[in-house]
mmCIF file of C-alpha atoms in Angstrom:
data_model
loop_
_atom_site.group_PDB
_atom_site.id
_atom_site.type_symbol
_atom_site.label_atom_id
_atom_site.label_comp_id
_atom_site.label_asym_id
_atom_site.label_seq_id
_atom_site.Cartn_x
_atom_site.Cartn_y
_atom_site.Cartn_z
ATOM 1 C CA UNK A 1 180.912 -5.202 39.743
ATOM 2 C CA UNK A 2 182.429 -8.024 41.345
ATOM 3 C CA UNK A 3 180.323 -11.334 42.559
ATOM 4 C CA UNK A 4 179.017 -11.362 45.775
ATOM 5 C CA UNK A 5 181.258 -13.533 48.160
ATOM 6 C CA UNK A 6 180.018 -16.653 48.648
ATOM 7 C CA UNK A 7 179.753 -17.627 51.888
ATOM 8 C CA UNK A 8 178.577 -14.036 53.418
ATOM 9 C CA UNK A 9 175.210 -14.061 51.118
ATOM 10 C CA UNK A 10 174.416 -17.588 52.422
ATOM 11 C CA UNK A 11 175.083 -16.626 55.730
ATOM 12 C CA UNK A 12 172.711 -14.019 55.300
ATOM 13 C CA UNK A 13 170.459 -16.176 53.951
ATOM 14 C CA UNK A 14 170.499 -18.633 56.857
ATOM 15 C CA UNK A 15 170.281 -16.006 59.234
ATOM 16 C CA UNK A 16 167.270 -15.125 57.911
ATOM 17 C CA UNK A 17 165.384 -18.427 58.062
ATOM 18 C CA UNK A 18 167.772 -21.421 59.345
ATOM 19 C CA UNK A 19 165.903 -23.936 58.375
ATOM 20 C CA UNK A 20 165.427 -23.294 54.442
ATOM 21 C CA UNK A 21 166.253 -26.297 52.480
ATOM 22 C CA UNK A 22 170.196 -26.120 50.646
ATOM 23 C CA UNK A 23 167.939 -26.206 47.237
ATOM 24 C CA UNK A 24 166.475 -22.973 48.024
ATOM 25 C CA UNK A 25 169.370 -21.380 49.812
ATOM 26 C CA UNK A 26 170.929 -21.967 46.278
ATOM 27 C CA UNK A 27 168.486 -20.431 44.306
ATOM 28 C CA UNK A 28 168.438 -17.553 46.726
ATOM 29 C CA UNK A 29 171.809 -17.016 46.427
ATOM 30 C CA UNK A 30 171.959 -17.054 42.770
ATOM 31 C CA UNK A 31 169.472 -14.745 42.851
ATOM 32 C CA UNK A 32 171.666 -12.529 44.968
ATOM 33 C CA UNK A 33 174.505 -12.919 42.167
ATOM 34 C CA UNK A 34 176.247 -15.619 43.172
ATOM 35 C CA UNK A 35 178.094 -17.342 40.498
ATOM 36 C CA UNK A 36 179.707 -20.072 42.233
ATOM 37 C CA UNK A 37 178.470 -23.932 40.676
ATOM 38 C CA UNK A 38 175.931 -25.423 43.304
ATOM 39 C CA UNK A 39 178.121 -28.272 44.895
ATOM 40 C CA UNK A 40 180.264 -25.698 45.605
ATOM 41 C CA UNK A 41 177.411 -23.420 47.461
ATOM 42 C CA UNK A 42 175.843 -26.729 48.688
ATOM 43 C CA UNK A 43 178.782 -27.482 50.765
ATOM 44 C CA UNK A 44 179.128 -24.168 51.601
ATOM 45 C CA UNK A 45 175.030 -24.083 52.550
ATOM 46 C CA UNK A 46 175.732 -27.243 54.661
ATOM 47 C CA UNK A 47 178.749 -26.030 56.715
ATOM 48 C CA UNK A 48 177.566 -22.455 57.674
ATOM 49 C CA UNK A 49 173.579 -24.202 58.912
ATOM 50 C CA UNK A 50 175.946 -26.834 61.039
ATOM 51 C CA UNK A 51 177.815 -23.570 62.591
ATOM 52 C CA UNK A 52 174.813 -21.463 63.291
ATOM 53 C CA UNK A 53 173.089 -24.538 64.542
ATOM 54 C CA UNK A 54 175.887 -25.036 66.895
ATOM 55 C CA UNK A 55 176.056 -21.677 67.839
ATOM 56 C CA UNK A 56 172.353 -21.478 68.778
ATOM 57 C CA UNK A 57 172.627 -24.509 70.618
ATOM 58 C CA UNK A 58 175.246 -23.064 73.440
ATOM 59 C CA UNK A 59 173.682 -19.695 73.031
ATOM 60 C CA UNK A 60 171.041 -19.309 76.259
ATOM 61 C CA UNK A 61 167.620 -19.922 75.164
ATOM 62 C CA UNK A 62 165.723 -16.316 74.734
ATOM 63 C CA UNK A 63 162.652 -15.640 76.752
ATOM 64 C CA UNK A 64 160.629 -13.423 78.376
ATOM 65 C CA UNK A 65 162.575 -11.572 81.417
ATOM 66 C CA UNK A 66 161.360 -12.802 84.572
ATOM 67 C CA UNK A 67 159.152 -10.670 86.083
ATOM 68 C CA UNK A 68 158.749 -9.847 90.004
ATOM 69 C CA UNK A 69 155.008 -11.331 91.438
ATOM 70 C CA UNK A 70 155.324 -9.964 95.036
ATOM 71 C CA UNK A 71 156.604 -6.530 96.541
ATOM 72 C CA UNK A 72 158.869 -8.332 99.139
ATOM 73 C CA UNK A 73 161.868 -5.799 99.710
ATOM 74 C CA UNK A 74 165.530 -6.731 98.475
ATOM 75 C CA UNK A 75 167.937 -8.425 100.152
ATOM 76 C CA UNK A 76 170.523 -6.475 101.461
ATOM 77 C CA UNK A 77 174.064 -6.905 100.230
ATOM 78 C CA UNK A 78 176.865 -6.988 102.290
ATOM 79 C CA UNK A 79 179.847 -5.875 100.386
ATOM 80 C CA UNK A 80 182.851 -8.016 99.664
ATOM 81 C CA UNK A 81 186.513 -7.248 100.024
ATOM 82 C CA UNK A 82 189.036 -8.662 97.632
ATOM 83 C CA UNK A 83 192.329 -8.385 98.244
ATOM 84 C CA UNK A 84 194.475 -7.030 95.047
ATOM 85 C CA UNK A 85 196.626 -8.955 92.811
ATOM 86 C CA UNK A 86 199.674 -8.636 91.355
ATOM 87 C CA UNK A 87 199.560 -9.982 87.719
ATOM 88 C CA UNK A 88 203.145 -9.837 86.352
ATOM 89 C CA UNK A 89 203.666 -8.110 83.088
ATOM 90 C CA UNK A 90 206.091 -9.582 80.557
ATOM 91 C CA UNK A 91 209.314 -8.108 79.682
ATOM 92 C CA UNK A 92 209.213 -9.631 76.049
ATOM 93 C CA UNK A 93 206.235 -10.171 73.557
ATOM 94 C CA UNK A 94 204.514 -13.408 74.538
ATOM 95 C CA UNK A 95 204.748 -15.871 72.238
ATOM 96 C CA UNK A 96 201.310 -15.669 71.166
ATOM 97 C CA UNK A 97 201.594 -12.454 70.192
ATOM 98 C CA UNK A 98 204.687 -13.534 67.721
ATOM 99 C CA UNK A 99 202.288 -16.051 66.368
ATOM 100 C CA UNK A 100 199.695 -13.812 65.799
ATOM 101 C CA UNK A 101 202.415 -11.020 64.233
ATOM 102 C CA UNK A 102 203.638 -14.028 62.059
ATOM 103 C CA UNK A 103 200.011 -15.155 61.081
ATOM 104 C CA UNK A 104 199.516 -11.260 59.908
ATOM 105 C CA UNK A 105 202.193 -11.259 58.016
ATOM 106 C CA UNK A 106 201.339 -14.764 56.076
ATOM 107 C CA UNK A 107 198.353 -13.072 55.496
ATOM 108 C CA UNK A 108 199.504 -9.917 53.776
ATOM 109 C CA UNK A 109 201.426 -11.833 51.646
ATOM 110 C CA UNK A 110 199.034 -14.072 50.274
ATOM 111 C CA UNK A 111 196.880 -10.731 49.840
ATOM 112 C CA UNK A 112 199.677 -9.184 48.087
ATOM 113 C CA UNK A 113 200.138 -12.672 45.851
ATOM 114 C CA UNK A 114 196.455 -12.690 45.291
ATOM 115 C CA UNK A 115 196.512 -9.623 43.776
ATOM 116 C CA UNK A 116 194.277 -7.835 46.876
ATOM 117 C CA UNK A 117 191.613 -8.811 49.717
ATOM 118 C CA UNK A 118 188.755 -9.833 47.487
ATOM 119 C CA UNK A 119 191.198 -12.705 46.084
ATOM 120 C CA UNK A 120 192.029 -13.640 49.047
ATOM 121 C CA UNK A 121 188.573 -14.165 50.615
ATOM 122 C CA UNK A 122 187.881 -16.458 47.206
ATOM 123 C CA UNK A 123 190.985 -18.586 48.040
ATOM 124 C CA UNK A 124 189.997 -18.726 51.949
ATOM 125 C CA UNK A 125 186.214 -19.609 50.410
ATOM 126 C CA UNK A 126 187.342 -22.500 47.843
ATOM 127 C CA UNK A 127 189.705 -23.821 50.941
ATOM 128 C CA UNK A 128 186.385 -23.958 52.990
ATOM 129 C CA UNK A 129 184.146 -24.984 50.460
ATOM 130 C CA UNK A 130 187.120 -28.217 49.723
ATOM 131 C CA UNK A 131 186.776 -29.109 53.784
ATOM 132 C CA UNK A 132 190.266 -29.005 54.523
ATOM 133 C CA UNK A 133 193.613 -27.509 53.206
ATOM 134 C CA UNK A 134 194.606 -31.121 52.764
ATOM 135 C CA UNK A 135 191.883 -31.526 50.077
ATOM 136 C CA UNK A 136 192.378 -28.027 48.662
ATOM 137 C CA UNK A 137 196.044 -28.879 48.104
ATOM 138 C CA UNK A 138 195.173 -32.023 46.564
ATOM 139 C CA UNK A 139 192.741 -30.243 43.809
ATOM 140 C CA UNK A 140 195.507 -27.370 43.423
ATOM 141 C CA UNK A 141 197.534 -30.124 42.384
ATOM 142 C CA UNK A 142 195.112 -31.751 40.101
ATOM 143 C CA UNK A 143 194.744 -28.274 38.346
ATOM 144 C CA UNK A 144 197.695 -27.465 38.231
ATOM 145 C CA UNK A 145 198.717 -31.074 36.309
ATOM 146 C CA UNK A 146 195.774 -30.526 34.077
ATOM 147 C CA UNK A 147 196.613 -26.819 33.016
ATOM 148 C CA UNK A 148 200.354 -27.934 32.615
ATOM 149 C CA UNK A 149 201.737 -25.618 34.739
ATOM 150 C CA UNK A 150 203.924 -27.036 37.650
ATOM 151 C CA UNK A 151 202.808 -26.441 41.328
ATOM 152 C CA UNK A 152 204.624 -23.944 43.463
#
């Protein structure tokens, strides 16, 4: 059986409890089968708690619904007419949607190079876990020089 990804057991993790130190979000994921060296889930640890952190932050704060104190009757509504509009429809695919259609197809290639979709999430996880494509490029290269095998 393969190792768990990376990045979806510490998610999990974090979800869990957010504020579990990266020392014991590591040995919970290793726990979980994670085989990935511990800089490599530290960073990892460190980026997802900064998203879900944001993400909790412009989420509304959850509380108790408002309840009603006095039986005073609703107001009544007086009902508003909007006038239709006319939203043009385009006669060729927007050029978003080529984007997106190219983007797809980038994708299924690098699935198809990767040798399937589990590959493919370990490539998009070591890109993540280097902080940019810049520095993941510069490693590939580094490897590559070491292993004596030319970069493509």
């Amino acid at each position: 059986m393969p190792a768990p990804v990376m990045s979806s057991v510490v998610r999990a993790i974090l979800s869990e409890n957010l504020e579990l130190s990266a020392d014991e979000v590591i040995r919970k994921a290793k726990s979980r089968g994670v085989t990935s060296p511990e800089p490599v889930i530290r960073t990892t640890v460190h980026n997802i708690k900064s998203e879900l952190k944001r993400r909790a932050a412009k989420a509304p704060a959850a509380g108790p619904a408002p309840t009603r104190t006095t039986e005073s009757p609703l107001p009544t509504l007086t009902p508003v007419v909007v006038a239709p509009v006319s939203v043009p429809t385009p006669s060729s695919p927007t050029p978003e949607l080529a984007a997106v259609l190219a983007n797809v197809a980038r994708v299924n290639t690098v699935i198809g190079g990767c040798g399937g979709a589990e590959p493919a999430r370990q490539v998009a996880e070591a890109v993540r876990a280097c902080g940019s494509v810049d520095a993941f490029l510069q490693h590939l290269e580094l490897i590559a020089g070491i292993r004596g095998g030319a970069s493509e």
